[in-house]
Tab-separated table of C-alpha atoms in Angstrom:
chain	number	residue	atom	x	y	z
A	1	MET	CA	120.994	111.640	94.498
A	2	HIS	CA	119.388	109.772	91.605
A	3	LEU	CA	117.912	106.351	92.400
A	4	MET	CA	116.686	103.991	89.698
A	5	LEU	CA	114.139	101.496	91.034
A	6	ILE	CA	113.439	98.336	89.024
A	7	VAL	CA	110.197	96.345	88.862
A	8	GLY	CA	109.232	93.601	86.475
A	9	ALA	CA	106.832	91.111	88.049
A	10	ARG	CA	103.776	91.200	90.301
A	11	PRO	CA	105.580	90.675	93.671
A	12	ASN	CA	107.916	93.583	92.883
A	13	PHE	CA	105.097	96.109	92.750
A	14	MET	CA	103.939	95.389	96.293
A	15	LYS	CA	107.484	95.883	97.535
A	16	ILE	CA	108.378	99.007	95.573
A	17	ALA	CA	105.175	100.971	96.302
A	18	PRO	CA	105.861	101.728	99.996
A	19	ILE	CA	109.531	102.447	99.268
A	20	LEU	CA	108.608	105.077	96.692
A	21	ARG	CA	106.131	106.545	99.148
A	22	ALA	CA	108.743	106.714	101.928
A	23	LEU	CA	111.310	108.344	99.617
A	24	ARG	CA	108.975	111.303	99.100
A	25	SER	CA	110.117	112.514	102.530
A	26	TYR	CA	113.592	113.157	101.081
A	27	PRO	CA	113.489	115.977	98.489
A	28	GLN	CA	117.214	115.547	97.866
A	29	ILE	CA	116.485	112.178	96.220
A	30	GLN	CA	115.320	111.921	92.612
A	31	THR	CA	113.747	108.618	91.573
A	32	THR	CA	113.269	106.905	88.219
A	33	LEU	CA	110.912	103.931	88.214
A	34	VAL	CA	111.623	101.400	85.456
A	35	HIS	CA	109.182	98.622	84.561
A	36	THR	CA	110.979	95.933	82.567
A	37	GLY	CA	107.719	94.371	81.394
A	38	GLN	CA	108.721	90.871	82.554
A	39	HIS	CA	105.056	90.271	83.463
A	40	TYR	CA	102.732	91.502	80.758
A	41	ASP	CA	99.269	90.227	81.768
A	42	LYS	CA	97.177	93.244	82.815
A	43	ASN	CA	96.096	91.648	86.108
A	44	LEU	CA	99.703	90.650	86.844
A	45	SER	CA	101.138	94.054	86.059
A	46	ASP	CA	99.500	97.303	84.998
A	47	VAL	CA	96.490	97.199	87.322
A	48	PHE	CA	98.826	97.003	90.298
A	49	PHE	CA	100.167	100.479	89.642
A	50	GLN	CA	96.664	101.881	89.966
A	51	GLU	CA	95.700	99.901	93.074
A	52	LEU	CA	98.912	100.474	94.993
A	53	GLY	CA	99.046	104.186	94.289
A	54	ILE	CA	102.215	103.987	92.195
A	55	SER	CA	102.509	106.575	89.476
A	56	GLU	CA	102.965	105.265	85.965
A	57	PRO	CA	106.547	104.019	85.414
A	58	ASP	CA	108.910	106.667	84.179
A	59	ILE	CA	110.238	104.118	81.689
A	60	SER	CA	108.639	100.895	80.409
A	61	LEU	CA	110.886	98.485	78.526
A	62	GLY	CA	108.257	95.951	77.425
A	63	VAL	CA	110.611	92.998	77.446
A	64	GLY	CA	107.861	90.381	77.771
A	65	SER	CA	108.152	86.626	78.198
A	66	GLY	CA	110.763	84.157	76.989
A	67	SER	CA	113.185	81.542	78.269
A	68	HIS	CA	115.170	82.476	81.365
A	69	GLY	CA	118.308	83.065	79.325
A	70	ARG	CA	116.616	85.129	76.624
A	71	GLN	CA	114.582	87.199	79.061
A	72	THR	CA	117.573	87.867	81.314
A	73	ALA	CA	119.709	88.882	78.331
A	74	ASP	CA	117.041	91.213	76.951
A	75	ILE	CA	116.584	92.939	80.310
A	76	LEU	CA	120.338	93.248	80.884
A	77	ALA	CA	120.887	94.825	77.466
A	78	ALA	CA	117.943	97.209	77.838
A	79	ILE	CA	118.928	98.381	81.322
A	80	GLU	CA	122.570	98.816	80.294
A	81	GLN	CA	121.570	100.998	77.336
A	82	LEU	CA	119.210	103.004	79.525
A	83	LEU	CA	121.904	103.665	82.132
A	84	VAL	CA	124.387	104.701	79.430
A	85	ASP	CA	121.850	107.027	77.800
A	86	LEU	CA	120.988	108.707	81.108
A	87	ASP	CA	124.679	109.207	81.865
A	88	SER	CA	125.236	110.852	78.475
A	89	GLN	CA	122.350	113.227	79.262
A	90	GLY	CA	123.954	114.269	82.563
A	91	LYS	CA	121.463	112.188	84.576
A	92	ARG	CA	123.799	109.505	85.904
A	93	VAL	CA	122.145	107.073	88.283
A	94	SER	CA	123.706	107.163	91.757
A	95	ARG	CA	122.346	103.785	92.842
A	96	LEU	CA	120.146	101.023	91.483
A	97	VAL	CA	117.459	99.612	93.808
A	98	VAL	CA	116.158	96.112	93.072
A	99	VAL	CA	113.626	94.023	94.976
A	100	GLY	CA	112.940	90.308	95.264
A	101	ASP	CA	114.351	87.521	93.133
A	102	VAL	CA	112.941	87.603	89.599
A	103	ASN	CA	114.957	87.754	86.382
A	104	SER	CA	114.587	91.540	86.280
A	105	THR	CA	116.263	91.756	89.696
A	106	MET	CA	119.384	89.885	88.653
A	107	ALA	CA	119.666	91.258	85.113
A	108	ALA	CA	119.375	94.894	86.175
A	109	SER	CA	121.948	94.334	88.925
A	110	LEU	CA	124.398	92.876	86.418
A	111	ALA	CA	123.931	95.826	84.081
A	112	ALA	CA	124.590	98.298	86.903
A	113	ALA	CA	127.657	96.405	88.146
A	114	LYS	CA	129.245	96.503	84.683
A	115	LEU	CA	128.882	100.297	84.758
A	116	SER	CA	130.189	100.653	88.332
A	117	ILE	CA	126.802	101.746	89.694
A	118	PRO	CA	126.185	100.462	93.244
A	119	VAL	CA	123.198	98.217	93.892
A	120	ALA	CA	120.816	98.009	96.846
A	121	HIS	CA	118.913	94.717	97.157
A	122	VAL	CA	115.642	94.686	99.081
A	123	GLU	CA	114.909	91.185	100.450
A	124	ALA	CA	118.573	90.231	100.434
A	125	GLY	CA	119.923	87.088	102.078
A	126	LEU	CA	116.950	84.776	101.553
A	127	ARG	CA	118.090	81.240	100.692
A	128	SER	CA	116.200	78.033	99.958
A	129	PHE	CA	119.511	76.211	99.303
A	130	ASP	CA	117.868	74.696	96.223
A	131	ARG	CA	119.629	75.855	93.065
A	132	SER	CA	117.120	74.073	90.860
A	133	MET	CA	114.913	77.124	91.563
A	134	PRO	CA	115.714	79.986	89.152
A	135	GLU	CA	114.858	82.439	91.934
A	136	GLU	CA	117.616	81.012	94.136
A	137	VAL	CA	120.222	81.648	91.453
A	138	ASN	CA	118.881	85.184	91.013
A	139	ARG	CA	119.163	85.836	94.763
A	140	ILE	CA	122.732	84.572	95.035
A	141	VAL	CA	123.977	86.539	92.025
A	142	THR	CA	122.199	89.744	93.065
A	143	ASP	CA	123.566	89.586	96.606
A	144	ALA	CA	127.080	88.958	95.293
A	145	ILE	CA	126.796	92.192	93.292
A	146	ALA	CA	124.982	94.409	95.802
A	147	ASP	CA	126.809	96.468	98.412
A	148	MET	CA	123.639	97.467	100.305
A	149	LEU	CA	121.771	94.402	101.549
A	150	LEU	CA	118.343	95.146	103.006
A	151	VAL	CA	117.139	92.070	104.865
A	152	SER	CA	113.629	90.995	105.883
A	153	GLU	CA	114.335	88.313	108.497
A	154	PRO	CA	117.255	87.244	110.765
A	155	ALA	CA	118.033	84.100	108.736
A	156	GLY	CA	118.949	86.398	105.853
A	157	VAL	CA	121.535	88.174	108.008
A	158	ASP	CA	123.051	84.822	108.994
A	159	ASN	CA	123.231	83.689	105.370
A	160	LEU	CA	124.946	86.871	104.214
A	161	ARG	CA	127.496	86.800	107.028
A	162	ARG	CA	128.272	83.165	106.218
A	163	GLU	CA	128.819	84.163	102.582
A	164	GLY	CA	131.385	86.735	103.649
A	165	HIS	CA	129.537	90.033	103.363
A	166	ALA	CA	130.745	92.855	105.582
A	167	ALA	CA	128.518	93.722	108.522
A	168	SER	CA	128.437	97.349	107.304
A	169	GLU	CA	126.623	96.226	104.121
A	170	ILE	CA	123.855	94.290	105.936
A	171	HIS	CA	120.739	96.003	107.302
A	172	LEU	CA	117.890	94.121	108.991
A	173	VAL	CA	114.935	96.334	108.066
A	174	GLY	CA	111.885	94.051	108.162
A	175	ASN	CA	109.493	92.963	105.468
A	176	VAL	CA	108.511	95.708	103.048
A	177	MET	CA	105.704	93.669	101.472
A	178	ILE	CA	103.942	93.647	104.841
A	179	ASP	CA	103.967	97.470	104.690
A	180	THR	CA	101.722	97.254	101.638
A	181	LEU	CA	99.514	94.608	103.213
A	182	ARG	CA	98.938	96.647	106.376
A	183	GLN	CA	98.130	99.758	104.375
A	184	HIS	CA	95.482	98.053	102.234
A	185	VAL	CA	94.022	95.186	104.248
A	186	GLU	CA	91.120	96.974	105.948
A	187	ALA	CA	89.924	98.518	102.695
A	188	ALA	CA	90.314	95.161	100.969
A	189	LYS	CA	88.052	93.444	103.502
A	190	LYS	CA	85.251	95.849	102.577
A	191	ARG	CA	85.266	94.795	98.927
A	192	PRO	CA	82.297	92.747	97.685
A	193	THR	CA	84.526	89.870	96.545
A	194	LEU	CA	83.235	87.319	99.061
A	195	ARG	CA	79.630	88.270	98.470
A	196	ASP	CA	80.050	88.041	94.715
A	197	LEU	CA	81.434	84.499	95.071
A	198	GLY	CA	78.838	83.441	97.636
A	199	LEU	CA	81.476	82.891	100.329
A	200	VAL	CA	81.465	83.444	104.082
A	201	ALA	CA	84.542	84.804	105.892
A	202	GLY	CA	86.522	82.023	107.555
A	203	GLU	CA	84.654	79.274	105.711
A	204	TYR	CA	86.651	78.743	102.509
A	205	ALA	CA	90.207	78.010	101.315
A	206	VAL	CA	92.446	79.880	98.874
A	207	VAL	CA	94.783	77.970	96.532
A	208	THR	CA	97.581	79.380	94.351
A	209	LEU	CA	100.095	77.183	92.532
A	210	HIS	CA	102.514	77.979	89.735
A	211	ARG	CA	105.938	76.428	90.354
A	212	PRO	CA	107.180	73.801	87.864
A	213	SER	CA	107.601	71.224	90.646
A	214	ASN	CA	103.839	71.334	91.244
A	215	VAL	CA	102.301	71.945	87.832
A	216	ASP	CA	104.654	70.657	85.124
A	217	GLN	CA	104.031	66.907	85.558
A	218	ARG	CA	100.681	65.480	84.498
A	219	GLU	CA	100.593	62.714	87.113
A	220	SER	CA	101.194	64.972	90.104
A	221	LEU	CA	98.955	67.760	88.820
A	222	SER	CA	96.175	65.239	88.184
A	223	ALA	CA	96.486	63.880	91.734
A	224	LEU	CA	96.419	67.415	93.086
A	225	VAL	CA	93.228	68.231	91.180
A	226	ASP	CA	91.612	65.113	92.684
A	227	LEU	CA	92.721	66.086	96.192
A	228	LEU	CA	91.387	69.622	95.842
A	229	ALA	CA	88.080	68.303	94.535
A	230	ALA	CA	87.795	66.042	97.577
A	231	ALA	CA	88.816	68.831	99.981
A	232	SER	CA	86.239	71.170	98.473
A	233	GLU	CA	83.479	68.871	99.753
A	234	ARG	CA	84.446	69.981	103.250
A	235	LEU	CA	85.551	73.535	102.467
A	236	PRO	CA	84.844	75.632	99.350
A	237	ILE	CA	88.014	76.530	97.455
A	238	VAL	CA	88.906	79.697	95.554
A	239	PHE	CA	91.617	79.038	92.954
A	240	PRO	CA	92.879	82.117	91.031
A	241	ILE	CA	94.870	80.342	88.340
A	242	HIS	CA	98.250	81.619	87.230
A	243	PRO	CA	98.695	81.624	83.417
A	244	ARG	CA	101.364	78.921	83.699
A	245	THR	CA	99.086	76.623	85.708
A	246	LEU	CA	96.150	77.199	83.378
A	247	SER	CA	98.350	76.271	80.439
A	248	ARG	CA	99.371	73.010	82.104
A	249	LEU	CA	95.783	72.118	83.030
A	250	ASP	CA	94.798	72.599	79.408
A	251	GLN	CA	97.849	70.729	78.118
A	252	PHE	CA	97.165	67.713	80.345
A	253	GLY	CA	93.410	67.667	79.719
A	254	LEU	CA	92.585	68.473	83.351
A	255	THR	CA	90.674	71.742	82.986
A	256	ALA	CA	87.256	70.127	82.656
A	257	ARG	CA	87.875	67.927	85.702
A	258	MET	CA	88.846	70.965	87.762
A	259	LYS	CA	85.791	72.938	86.666
A	260	ALA	CA	83.531	69.953	87.329
A	261	ALA	CA	84.216	70.251	91.067
A	262	ARG	CA	81.219	72.416	91.917
A	263	ARG	CA	82.747	73.911	95.098
A	264	ILE	CA	86.005	75.018	93.464
A	265	HIS	CA	85.807	78.596	92.194
A	266	VAL	CA	88.243	78.737	89.277
A	267	LEU	CA	89.160	82.378	88.666
A	268	PRO	CA	91.593	84.334	86.484
A	269	PRO	CA	94.436	86.210	88.215
A	270	LEU	CA	92.938	88.782	90.572
A	271	ALA	CA	93.682	92.422	91.243
A	272	TYR	CA	95.577	92.977	94.490
A	273	GLY	CA	92.608	94.291	96.473
A	274	ASP	CA	90.322	91.415	95.522
A	275	PHE	CA	93.013	88.868	96.264
A	276	LEU	CA	93.808	90.451	99.631
A	277	CYS	CA	90.083	90.463	100.428
A	278	LEU	CA	90.141	86.681	99.965
A	279	THR	CA	93.446	85.860	101.678
A	280	SER	CA	92.802	88.055	104.715
A	281	GLN	CA	89.511	86.308	105.490
A	282	THR	CA	90.178	82.726	104.446
A	283	LYS	CA	90.402	79.741	106.756
A	284	VAL	CA	93.520	78.339	105.070
A	285	ILE	CA	95.872	79.014	102.159
A	286	VAL	CA	97.492	76.304	100.012
A	287	THR	CA	100.316	77.765	97.949
A	288	ASP	CA	103.833	77.513	96.562
A	289	SER	CA	104.317	81.302	96.649
A	290	GLY	CA	107.040	82.701	98.858
A	291	GLY	CA	105.304	86.045	99.208
A	292	LEU	CA	102.047	84.421	100.236
A	293	GLN	CA	103.881	82.504	102.956
A	294	GLU	CA	104.865	85.873	104.403
A	295	GLU	CA	101.461	87.500	103.983
A	296	SER	CA	99.658	84.579	105.614
A	297	THR	CA	101.969	84.783	108.626
A	298	ALA	CA	101.315	88.521	108.970
A	299	LEU	CA	97.576	87.857	108.676
A	300	GLY	CA	97.622	84.937	111.128
A	301	VAL	CA	96.153	82.590	108.493
A	302	PRO	CA	97.272	78.911	108.272
A	303	CYS	CA	99.434	78.335	105.200
A	304	LEU	CA	100.192	74.900	103.744
A	305	THR	CA	103.199	75.410	101.506
A	306	MET	CA	103.637	72.928	98.671
A	307	ARG	CA	107.404	73.142	98.583
A	308	ALA	CA	110.148	70.935	100.005
A	309	ASN	CA	112.072	73.993	101.183
A	310	THR	CA	111.623	77.702	101.741
A	311	GLU	CA	113.842	80.759	101.621
A	312	ARG	CA	111.567	82.252	104.295
A	313	PRO	CA	112.133	79.912	107.273
A	314	ILE	CA	110.709	82.388	109.761
A	315	THR	CA	107.243	81.715	108.333
A	316	VAL	CA	107.626	78.067	109.408
A	317	ASP	CA	109.611	78.503	112.630
A	318	VAL	CA	107.612	81.451	113.980
A	319	GLY	CA	104.676	81.977	111.640
A	320	THR	CA	101.734	80.021	110.308
A	321	SER	CA	103.315	78.057	107.447
A	322	THR	CA	103.951	74.310	107.220
A	323	LEU	CA	106.033	72.783	104.436
A	324	VAL	CA	104.138	69.866	102.907
A	325	GLY	CA	106.147	69.512	99.694
A	326	ASP	CA	104.553	67.024	97.310
A	327	ASP	CA	103.282	64.827	100.141
A	328	PHE	CA	99.547	64.784	99.428
A	329	GLY	CA	98.937	62.720	102.554
A	330	LYS	CA	100.504	65.423	104.702
A	331	LEU	CA	98.571	68.114	102.838
A	332	TRP	CA	95.298	66.291	103.481
A	333	GLU	CA	96.185	65.766	107.165
A	334	CYS	CA	97.050	69.444	107.655
A	335	LEU	CA	93.833	70.522	105.944
A	336	GLN	CA	91.852	68.403	108.380
A	337	MET	CA	93.782	69.910	111.312
A	338	VAL	CA	92.860	73.396	110.110
A	339	ILE	CA	89.199	72.519	109.590
A	340	GLU	CA	89.011	70.903	113.019
A	341	GLY	CA	90.829	73.734	114.813
A	342	ARG	CA	93.952	71.721	115.700
A	343	TYR	CA	96.477	73.676	113.595
A	344	LYS	CA	99.221	75.854	115.134
A	345	SER	CA	98.547	79.568	115.617
A	346	GLY	CA	101.964	81.162	114.940
A	347	ARG	CA	102.829	84.840	115.416
A	348	CYS	CA	103.992	87.802	113.367
A	349	PRO	CA	107.805	88.306	113.384
A	350	GLU	CA	109.477	91.401	114.782
A	351	LEU	CA	109.982	94.285	112.339
A	352	TRP	CA	107.044	93.123	110.217
A	353	ASP	CA	105.361	96.212	111.559
A	354	GLY	CA	104.525	98.182	108.429
A	355	LYS	CA	107.590	100.441	108.793
A	356	ALA	CA	110.236	98.573	106.792
A	357	SER	CA	110.015	101.039	103.904
A	358	THR	CA	110.640	103.952	106.268
A	359	ARG	CA	113.810	102.265	107.506
A	360	ILE	CA	114.922	101.508	103.940
A	361	ALA	CA	114.389	105.101	102.797
A	362	ALA	CA	116.408	106.416	105.747
A	363	ILE	CA	119.328	104.134	104.876
A	364	LEU	CA	119.262	105.150	101.221
A	365	ALA	CA	119.007	108.827	102.165
A	366	LYS	CA	122.223	108.695	104.197
A	367	GLU	CA	124.165	108.584	100.923
A	368	ALA	CA	122.510	111.817	99.824
A	369	THR	CA	123.789	113.825	102.791
């Protein structure tokens, strides 16, 4: 059995690493790891292979950035050609494995479907019900193509059943990204990151923001900078800035104002271990990242999610996340609740036990028998 596994952006690496590791238990399975190159910043891409123990990609396509349409088209064409070339060499791919919801996920799935190669989707069934999000479109299209749907939370099963997928295609396996977190968290806590920044465990906040709804309008981004500056007077803030957000701060003339807040640590994107060192020991996380909603719930850390909706409802219903959207008043109120010890505790969902990748590998291996 020949599996081709696709990665292209930072969240993908954390999901694919434990799956590759679990597949080593099945010698009858050959794997080819393909990096599309959708993320090209070293700290958003290459360094993750080293930290997560992933061998160098078997194939790197180097697609790079671009508009959604251009990037998707480039990835689709490159993957299609790769699959055709491998077939002509007698190395036909038995199944494509994609993770998450980035452009690489959808484009690779489309290429495989056109060549009648079955697709397995890890993190299937997640829905925000907001099609203004490119990720939502990617999820819907990928799930429509895939015939093996590997689901992280019960809401995903419900969504897929409602969309008409056969029960035999749906597998509730748990959250594979939490496998990576549990493997690395203790080592991450021993890093000198907090000491280097002059921080004390449990006495700072972590902020990450990158979605257009939060950073693409000057007025709202300016108000957010002011709120963070005010919040930092009560709690130091660490803000690893995504390239998109940094670009907007510069474009709107807000960079100097952000850096003038003496208790906001403005950092470049961090390596996984350093970032996990911070998030695992913080008092609160403010984010618009779906993956960070999940990680904070697994870590038991309060998470204030600056989105009006989430495709990961279990992090709100069971876990530690609260949706605050663009309501700065609610964000401020929740921050005070956290600081004063009045915020909800939450719990870690079932099957987020660090063994999701083992269950996924076993399901994939059944086709090789």
